[in-house]
Coordinates of N, CA and C and ligand atoms in Angstrom, one line a residue:
M68 N 0.8 -1.2 0.0 CA 0.0 0.0 0.0 C 0.9 1.3 0.0
K69 N 0.4 2.3 -0.8 CA 1.2 3.5 -0.8 C 0.4 4.6 -0.1
A70 N 1.1 5.4 0.7 CA 0.3 6.4 1.5 C 1.2 7.7 1.5
V71 N 0.6 8.8 1.4 CA 1.3 10.1 1.5 C 1.3 10.6 3.0
L72 N 2.4 11.0 3.5 CA 2.4 11.5 4.9 C 2.0 13.0 4.9
A73 N 1.0 13.3 5.8 CA 0.5 14.6 5.8 C 1.2 15.4 6.9
S74 N 2.5 15.7 6.7 CA 3.2 16.5 7.6 C 4.4 17.1 6.9
K75 N 4.8 18.2 7.4 CA 6.1 18.9 6.9 C 7.1 19.0 8.0
N76 N 6.8 18.5 9.2 CA 7.7 18.6 10.3 C 8.8 17.5 10.0
Q77 N 10.0 17.9 9.6 CA 11.0 17.0 9.2 C 11.3 15.9 10.2
K78 N 11.4 16.3 11.5 CA 11.8 15.3 12.5 C 10.7 14.3 12.7
K79 N 9.4 14.8 12.6 CA 8.3 13.9 12.8 C 8.2 12.9 11.6
L80 N 8.5 13.5 10.4 CA 8.5 12.7 9.2 C 9.5 11.5 9.3
K81 N 10.7 11.9 9.8 CA 11.8 10.9 9.9 C 11.3 9.8 10.8
E82 N 10.7 10.2 12.0 CA 10.2 9.1 12.9 C 9.1 8.3 12.3
L83 N 8.1 8.9 11.6 CA 7.0 8.1 11.0 C 7.6 7.2 10.0
R84 N 8.5 7.6 9.1 CA 9.1 6.8 8.1 C 9.9 5.6 8.7
E85 N 10.6 5.9 9.8 CA 11.4 4.9 10.4 C 10.5 3.8 11.0
I86 N 9.4 4.2 11.7 CA 8.5 3.2 12.3 C 7.8 2.4 11.2
L87 N 7.4 3.2 10.1 CA 6.6 2.5 9.1 C 7.4 1.5 8.2
T88 N 8.7 1.6 8.3 CA 9.5 0.6 7.5 C 9.2 -0.8 7.9
D89 N 8.7 -1.0 9.1 CA 8.4 -2.4 9.6 C 7.1 -2.8 9.0
F90 N 6.3 -1.9 8.4 CA 5.0 -2.3 7.9 C 5.1 -2.3 6.4
D91 N 4.0 -2.9 5.8 CA 4.0 -3.1 4.4 C 3.4 -1.8 3.7
I92 N 4.0 -0.7 4.0 CA 3.5 0.6 3.5 C 4.6 1.4 2.9
T93 N 4.4 1.8 1.7 CA 5.4 2.7 1.0 C 5.0 4.1 1.3
V94 N 5.8 4.8 2.1 CA 5.4 6.1 2.4 C 6.0 7.2 1.5
L95 N 5.2 8.1 1.1 CA 5.6 9.1 0.2 C 5.5 10.5 0.9
L96 N 6.3 11.4 0.5 CA 6.2 12.7 1.1 C 5.3 13.5 0.1
Q97 N 4.8 14.6 0.7 CA 3.9 15.5 -0.2 C 4.7 15.9 -1.4
S98 N 6.0 16.3 -1.2 CA 6.8 16.8 -2.3 C 6.9 15.7 -3.4
E99 N 6.9 14.4 -3.0 CA 7.0 13.4 -4.0 C 5.8 13.1 -4.9
V100 N 4.6 13.7 -4.4 CA 3.4 13.5 -5.2 C 2.9 14.9 -5.7
G101 N 3.8 15.9 -5.6 CA 3.5 17.2 -6.2 C 2.5 17.9 -5.4
V102 N 2.4 17.7 -4.1 CA 1.4 18.4 -3.3 C 2.0 19.2 -2.2
D103 N 1.5 20.4 -2.0 CA 2.1 21.3 -1.0 C 0.9 21.9 -0.1
V104 N 0.5 21.1 0.9 CA -0.7 21.6 1.7 C -0.2 22.0 3.1
D105 N -0.7 23.1 3.5 CA -0.4 23.6 4.8 C -1.8 23.7 5.5
V106 N -2.1 22.9 6.5 CA -3.4 22.9 7.1 C -3.4 23.7 8.4
E107 N -4.3 24.6 8.6 CA -4.5 25.3 9.9 C -5.1 24.3 10.9
E108 N -4.4 24.2 12.0 CA -4.9 23.2 13.0 C -5.9 23.9 13.9
T109 N -7.1 23.9 13.5 CA -8.1 24.7 14.2 C -8.9 23.8 15.2
G110 N -8.7 22.5 15.2 CA -9.4 21.6 16.1 C -9.1 21.8 17.6
D111 N -10.0 21.3 18.4 CA -9.8 21.4 19.9 C -9.2 20.1 20.4
T112 N -9.2 19.1 19.5 CA -8.7 17.8 20.0 C -7.6 17.3 19.0
F113 N -6.8 16.3 19.4 CA -5.8 15.7 18.5 C -6.6 15.0 17.4
E114 N -7.7 14.4 17.7 CA -8.5 13.7 16.6 C -8.9 14.6 15.5
E115 N -9.5 15.8 15.9 CA -10.0 16.7 14.9 C -8.8 17.2 14.0
N116 N -7.7 17.6 14.7 CA -6.6 18.1 13.9 C -6.0 17.0 12.9
A117 N -5.9 15.8 13.5 CA -5.4 14.7 12.6 C -6.3 14.5 11.4
K118 N -7.6 14.6 11.6 CA -8.6 14.4 10.5 C -8.4 15.5 9.5
L119 N -8.3 16.8 10.0 CA -8.2 17.9 9.1 C -6.9 17.8 8.2
K120 N -5.8 17.3 8.8 CA -4.6 17.2 8.0 C -4.7 16.1 7.0
A121 N -5.2 14.9 7.5 CA -5.2 13.7 6.6 C -6.2 14.0 5.4
E122 N -7.4 14.6 5.7 CA -8.3 14.8 4.6 C -7.8 15.8 3.6
A123 N -7.1 16.9 4.1 CA -6.6 17.9 3.1 C -5.6 17.3 2.2
V124 N -4.7 16.5 2.7 CA -3.7 15.9 1.9 C -4.3 14.8 1.0
R125 N -5.2 14.0 1.5 CA -5.9 13.0 0.6 C -6.6 13.8 -0.5
D126 N -7.3 14.9 -0.2 CA -8.0 15.5 -1.3 C -7.1 16.1 -2.3
A127 N -6.0 16.6 -1.9 CA -5.0 17.3 -2.8 C -4.3 16.2 -3.7
S128 N -4.0 15.0 -3.0 CA -3.2 14.0 -3.7 C -4.0 12.9 -4.3
R129 N -5.3 12.8 -3.9 CA -6.2 11.7 -4.3 C -5.5 10.3 -4.0
T130 N -4.8 10.3 -3.0 CA -4.1 9.1 -2.6 C -4.4 8.9 -1.1
I131 N -4.2 7.7 -0.6 CA -4.3 7.4 0.8 C -3.3 8.3 1.6
S132 N -3.8 8.9 2.7 CA -2.9 9.8 3.4 C -2.8 9.4 4.9
I133 N -1.7 9.7 5.5 CA -1.5 9.4 6.9 C -1.0 10.6 7.6
S134 N -1.8 11.0 8.7 CA -1.3 12.2 9.4 C -1.1 11.8 10.9
D135 N -0.4 12.7 11.6 CA -0.2 12.5 13.0 C -0.4 13.8 13.7
D136 N -1.3 13.9 14.7 CA -1.4 15.1 15.5 C -1.0 14.7 16.9
S137 N 0.0 15.4 17.4 CA 0.5 14.9 18.7 C 0.8 16.1 19.6
G138 N 1.1 15.8 20.8 CA 1.5 16.8 21.8 C 1.7 16.3 23.2
L139 N 2.1 17.2 24.0 CA 2.4 16.9 25.4 C 1.3 17.4 26.3
V140 N 0.8 16.5 27.2 CA -0.4 16.8 28.1 C 0.2 16.8 29.5
V141 N 0.2 17.9 30.2 CA 0.7 18.0 31.5 C -0.4 18.1 32.6
E142 N -0.5 17.2 33.5 CA -1.6 17.2 34.5 C -1.7 18.5 35.3
A143 N -0.5 18.9 35.9 CA -0.5 20.1 36.7 C -0.8 21.4 36.0
L144 N -0.8 21.4 34.6 CA -1.1 22.6 33.8 C -2.5 22.4 33.1
D145 N -3.3 21.6 33.8 CA -4.7 21.3 33.2 C -4.6 20.9 31.7
G146 N -3.6 20.1 31.4 CA -3.6 19.5 30.0 C -2.8 20.3 29.1
E147 N -2.3 21.4 29.5 CA -1.4 22.2 28.6 C -0.1 21.5 28.4
P148 N 0.6 21.8 27.3 CA 0.3 22.6 26.1 C -0.7 21.8 25.2
G149 N -0.9 20.5 25.3 CA -1.9 19.8 24.5 C -1.8 20.0 23.0
V150 N -3.0 20.4 22.5 CA -3.0 20.5 21.0 C -2.2 21.7 20.5
Y151 N -1.8 22.6 21.5 CA -1.0 23.8 21.2 C 0.5 23.5 21.3
S152 N 0.9 22.3 21.5 CA 2.3 22.0 21.8 C 3.3 22.6 20.8
A153 N 3.0 22.5 19.6 CA 3.9 23.0 18.5 C 4.0 24.6 18.6
R154 N 3.0 25.2 19.1 CA 2.9 26.7 19.1 C 3.0 27.3 20.5
Y155 N 3.3 26.5 21.5 CA 3.3 26.9 22.9 C 4.3 28.1 23.1
G156 N 3.8 29.2 23.6 CA 4.7 30.4 23.8 C 4.8 31.2 22.6
G157 N 4.2 30.8 21.5 CA 4.3 31.7 20.3 C 5.0 30.9 19.2
E158 N 4.7 31.3 17.9 CA 5.2 30.6 16.7 C 6.7 30.6 16.6
D159 N 7.4 31.7 17.1 CA 8.8 31.9 16.8 C 9.8 31.2 17.7
L160 N 9.3 30.6 18.7 CA 10.2 30.0 19.7 C 10.9 28.7 19.1
T161 N 12.1 28.5 19.6 CA 12.8 27.2 19.2 C 12.3 26.1 20.1
D162 N 12.6 24.9 19.8 CA 12.2 23.7 20.7 C 12.7 24.0 22.1
T163 N 14.0 24.4 22.2 CA 14.6 24.6 23.5 C 13.9 25.7 24.3
E164 N 13.5 26.8 23.6 CA 12.8 27.9 24.3 C 11.5 27.4 24.8
R165 N 10.9 26.5 24.0 CA 9.5 26.0 24.4 C 9.6 25.1 25.6
W166 N 10.6 24.2 25.7 CA 10.6 23.4 26.9 C 11.1 24.2 28.1
Q167 N 11.9 25.2 27.8 CA 12.3 26.1 29.0 C 11.1 26.8 29.6
L168 N 10.2 27.3 28.7 CA 9.0 27.9 29.1 C 8.2 26.9 30.0
L169 N 8.1 25.7 29.5 CA 7.4 24.7 30.2 C 8.0 24.5 31.6
L170 N 9.3 24.4 31.7 CA 10.0 24.2 33.0 C 9.6 25.4 34.0
E171 N 9.6 26.6 33.4 CA 9.2 27.8 34.2 C 7.8 27.6 34.8
K172 N 6.9 27.2 33.9 CA 5.5 27.1 34.4 C 5.4 25.9 35.4
M173 N 6.3 25.0 35.4 CA 6.2 23.9 36.3 C 7.0 24.1 37.6
Q174 N 7.6 25.3 37.7 CA 8.3 25.6 39.0 C 7.4 25.5 40.2
G175 N 7.8 24.8 41.2 CA 7.0 24.7 42.4 C 5.9 23.7 42.3
K176 N 5.7 23.0 41.2 CA 4.6 22.0 41.1 C 5.1 20.7 41.5
E177 N 4.3 20.1 42.4 CA 4.7 18.8 42.9 C 4.3 17.7 42.0
N178 N 3.1 17.8 41.4 CA 2.7 16.8 40.4 C 3.4 17.0 39.1
R179 N 4.3 16.1 38.7 CA 5.0 16.2 37.5 C 4.5 15.3 36.4
S180 N 3.4 14.6 36.6 CA 2.9 13.6 35.7 C 2.5 14.3 34.3
A181 N 2.9 13.6 33.3 CA 2.6 14.1 31.9 C 2.5 12.9 31.0
K182 N 1.9 13.2 29.8 CA 1.9 12.1 28.8 C 2.1 12.7 27.4
F183 N 2.7 12.0 26.5 CA 2.7 12.3 25.1 C 1.5 11.6 24.5
V184 N 0.8 12.3 23.6 CA -0.3 11.7 22.9 C -0.1 11.8 21.4
S185 N -0.4 10.8 20.7 CA -0.3 10.8 19.2 C -1.6 10.2 18.6
V186 N -2.3 11.0 17.8 CA -3.4 10.4 17.1 C -3.1 10.4 15.6
I187 N -3.2 9.2 15.1 CA -2.9 9.0 13.6 C -4.2 8.9 12.9
C188 N -4.3 9.5 11.8 CA -5.5 9.4 11.0 C -5.1 8.9 9.6
C189 N -5.8 7.9 9.1 CA -5.5 7.4 7.7 C -6.8 7.7 6.9
A190 N -6.6 8.5 5.9 CA -7.8 8.9 5.1 C -7.7 8.3 3.7
F191 N -8.8 7.6 3.3 CA -8.9 6.9 2.0 C -9.6 7.7 1.0
P192 N -9.3 7.6 -0.3 CA -9.9 8.4 -1.3 C -11.5 8.2 -1.4
N193 N -12.0 7.0 -0.9 CA -13.4 6.8 -0.9 C -14.1 7.4 0.3
G194 N -13.4 8.2 1.1 CA -14.0 8.9 2.3 C -13.8 8.2 3.6
D195 N -13.4 6.9 3.6 CA -13.2 6.2 4.8 C -12.1 6.8 5.6
L196 N -12.2 6.7 7.0 CA -11.2 7.2 7.9 C -10.8 6.1 8.9
L197 N -9.6 6.0 9.2 CA -9.2 5.1 10.4 C -8.4 6.0 11.4
F198 N -8.7 5.8 12.6 CA -8.0 6.5 13.7 C -7.2 5.6 14.6
A199 N -6.1 6.0 15.1 CA -5.3 5.2 16.1 C -4.7 6.1 17.0
R200 N -4.9 5.8 18.3 CA -4.3 6.7 19.4 C -3.2 6.0 20.2
G201 N -2.1 6.7 20.4 CA -1.1 6.1 21.2 C -0.6 7.1 22.3
E202 N -0.3 6.6 23.5 CA 0.1 7.5 24.6 C 1.5 6.9 25.1
C203 N 2.2 7.8 25.8 CA 3.4 7.4 26.5 C 3.4 8.2 27.8
L204 N 3.4 7.5 28.9 CA 3.3 8.2 30.2 C 4.7 8.5 30.8
G205 N 4.9 9.6 31.4 CA 6.1 10.0 32.0 C 6.0 11.2 33.0
E206 N 7.1 11.9 33.2 CA 7.1 13.0 34.1 C 7.9 14.2 33.5
I207 N 7.5 15.4 33.9 CA 8.3 16.5 33.5 C 9.5 16.7 34.4
A208 N 10.7 16.6 33.8 CA 12.0 16.7 34.6 C 12.1 18.1 35.1
T209 N 13.1 18.4 36.0 CA 13.3 19.7 36.4 C 14.4 20.5 35.6
Q210 N 15.1 19.7 34.7 CA 16.0 20.3 33.8 C 16.1 19.5 32.5
G211 N 16.5 20.1 31.4 CA 16.6 19.4 30.2 C 17.9 18.5 30.1
T212 N 17.7 17.3 29.6 CA 18.9 16.4 29.5 C 18.8 15.6 28.2
G213 N 19.9 15.4 27.5 CA 19.9 14.6 26.2 C 19.7 15.4 25.0
D214 N 20.2 14.9 23.9 CA 20.1 15.7 22.6 C 19.5 14.9 21.5
G215 N 18.8 13.7 21.8 CA 18.1 13.0 20.8 C 16.7 13.5 20.6
G216 N 16.0 12.9 19.6 CA 14.6 13.2 19.4 C 14.4 14.6 19.0
F217 N 13.3 15.2 19.5 CA 12.9 16.6 19.2 C 12.0 17.1 20.2
G218 N 11.5 18.4 20.0 CA 10.5 19.0 20.8 C 10.8 18.9 22.3
Y219 N 9.8 18.4 23.0 CA 9.9 18.3 24.5 C 10.7 17.1 25.0
D220 N 11.3 16.3 24.2 CA 12.0 15.1 24.6 C 13.0 15.3 25.7
P221 N 13.8 16.4 25.7 CA 14.8 16.6 26.8 C 14.2 16.7 28.2
V222 N 12.9 17.1 28.3 CA 12.3 17.3 29.7 C 11.3 16.2 30.0
F223 N 11.2 15.2 29.1 CA 10.2 14.2 29.3 C 10.9 13.0 29.9
Y224 N 10.7 12.8 31.2 CA 11.5 11.8 32.0 C 10.6 10.5 32.1
L225 N 11.3 9.4 31.8 CA 10.7 8.1 31.9 C 11.2 7.3 33.1
P226 N 10.4 7.3 34.2 CA 10.9 6.8 35.5 C 11.4 5.3 35.3
D227 N 10.7 4.5 34.6 CA 11.1 3.1 34.4 C 12.5 2.9 33.8
L228 N 12.9 3.8 32.9 CA 14.2 3.8 32.2 C 15.2 4.6 32.9
G229 N 14.8 5.5 33.8 CA 15.7 6.5 34.4 C 16.4 7.4 33.4
K230 N 15.7 7.7 32.3 CA 16.3 8.6 31.3 C 15.2 9.5 30.8
T231 N 15.6 10.6 30.1 CA 14.6 11.4 29.4 C 14.5 10.8 28.0
M232 N 13.4 11.1 27.3 CA 13.2 10.6 26.0 C 14.3 11.0 25.0
A233 N 15.0 12.2 25.3 CA 16.1 12.6 24.5 C 17.4 11.8 24.7
Q234 N 17.4 11.0 25.7 CA 18.6 10.2 26.0 C 18.4 8.8 25.4
L235 N 17.3 8.5 24.7 CA 17.1 7.2 24.1 C 17.6 7.2 22.6
T236 N 18.0 6.0 22.1 CA 18.3 5.9 20.7 C 17.0 6.0 20.0
A237 N 17.0 6.2 18.7 CA 15.8 6.3 17.9 C 15.0 5.0 18.0
E238 N 15.7 3.9 18.0 CA 15.0 2.6 18.1 C 14.3 2.4 19.4
E239 N 15.0 2.8 20.5 CA 14.5 2.7 21.8 C 13.2 3.6 22.0
K240 N 13.3 4.8 21.4 CA 12.2 5.7 21.5 C 11.0 5.1 20.8
H241 N 11.2 4.6 19.5 CA 10.0 4.1 18.8 C 9.3 2.9 19.5
K242 N 10.1 2.2 20.3 CA 9.5 1.0 21.0 C 8.4 1.4 22.0
I243 N 8.7 2.6 22.6 CA 7.8 3.0 23.7 C 7.0 4.3 23.4
S244 N 7.3 5.0 22.3 CA 6.7 6.3 22.2 C 5.3 6.3 21.8
H245 N 4.6 7.4 22.0 CA 3.2 7.6 21.7 C 3.0 7.3 20.2
R246 N 3.9 7.8 19.3 CA 3.8 7.7 17.9 C 4.0 6.2 17.5
G247 N 5.0 5.6 18.1 CA 5.2 4.1 17.9 C 3.9 3.3 18.3
N248 N 3.4 3.7 19.5 CA 2.2 2.9 19.9 C 1.0 3.2 19.0
A249 N 0.8 4.4 18.6 CA -0.3 4.7 17.7 C -0.1 4.0 16.4
L250 N 1.1 4.0 15.8 CA 1.3 3.3 14.5 C 1.1 1.8 14.7
R251 N 1.4 1.2 15.8 CA 1.1 -0.2 16.0 C -0.4 -0.5 16.1
V252 N -1.1 0.4 16.7 CA -2.6 0.3 16.7 C -3.1 0.4 15.2
L253 N -2.5 1.4 14.5 CA -3.0 1.6 13.1 C -2.8 0.4 12.3
K254 N -1.6 -0.3 12.5 CA -1.3 -1.5 11.7 C -2.5 -2.5 11.8
T255 N -2.9 -2.7 13.0 CA -4.0 -3.7 13.2 C -5.3 -3.2 12.6
E256 N -5.6 -1.9 12.8 CA -6.8 -1.3 12.2 C -6.7 -1.4 10.7
L257 N -5.6 -1.2 10.1 CA -5.4 -1.3 8.6 C -5.6 -2.7 8.1
E258 N -5.0 -3.6 8.9 CA -5.2 -5.1 8.5 C -6.6 -5.4 8.5
N259 N -7.4 -5.1 9.5 CA -8.8 -5.4 9.6 C -9.6 -4.7 8.5
Y260 N -9.2 -3.4 8.3 CA -9.9 -2.7 7.2 C -9.7 -3.3 5.8
L261 N -8.4 -3.6 5.5 CA -8.1 -4.1 4.2 C -8.7 -5.5 4.0
N262 N -8.7 -6.3 5.1 CA -9.3 -7.6 5.0 C -10.8 -7.5 4.7
G263 N -11.4 -6.5 5.4 CA -12.9 -6.3 5.3 C -13.2 -5.9 3.9
T264 N -12.4 -5.0 3.3 CA -12.8 -4.4 2.0 C -12.5 -5.4 0.9
K265 N -11.7 -6.4 1.2 CA -11.4 -7.4 0.1 C -12.5 -8.4 -0.1
Q266 N -13.4 -8.6 1.0 CA -14.5 -9.6 0.9 C -15.5 -9.3 -0.1
Ligands
IMP276 P1 1.7 18.9 15.6 O1 1.3 17.5 15.7 O2 2.4 19.1 14.3 O3 0.7 19.8 15.9 O4 2.9 19.1 16.6 C1 3.2 18.3 17.7 C2 4.1 19.0 18.7 O5 4.1 18.3 19.9 C3 5.6 19.0 18.2 O6 5.9 20.2 17.5 C4 6.3 18.9 19.5 O7 6.4 20.2 20.2 C5 5.4 18.1 20.4 N1 5.7 16.6 20.2 C6 5.0 15.7 19.5 N2 5.6 14.5 19.5 C7 6.7 14.7 20.2 C8 7.8 13.8 20.5 O8 7.9 12.7 20.2 N3 8.8 14.4 21.3 C9 8.8 15.7 21.7 N4 7.8 16.5 21.4 C10 6.8 16.1 20.6

């Protein structure tokens, strides 16, 4: 199966491609199918935004598309930054400035529980949609450590591993990450869907 990835975030694309190499899916970039779609993420939920992105790219490419909408949900901040994770603190901040802002907001908070969430949407040219959600539970560290991954990885601490997400190899991250978990759910959803449509 061939599918276009509905994202321009280079680091996210790299992760999606790496994880999808285990599946029987040939992933194409928007640039490879002559499509250049920028979707405004106006939804209030990861599901709504994933759907907006997948549908826009499917409509422009007339090909199966796969999108990911993801973010960091922090308990002590009432779920912030959530769907606004990519824009937290303003459009112009670097990844480092964004997690530094998060650390400032977390100063003095005892509850450090947080989770990464990824919702993947697969949109088919016939209008069918598949959704898969993956989560990864952790804590917000008190300082940034590690230089792997992207985004909030340096401050996302995994108590079981004793490391932040940014201290894991790419392979280690994919095994436990929200995106890896969502893609594994999607794989089952896709298998069921494709078996069902073949009958
Ligand atoms: P969007 O899905 O393009 O709206 O952006 C998701 C944002 O959430 C990213 O820009 C990051 O700030 C954050 N994020 C999502 N996944 C990860 C991850 O695996 N590590 C660190 N930050 C992430």
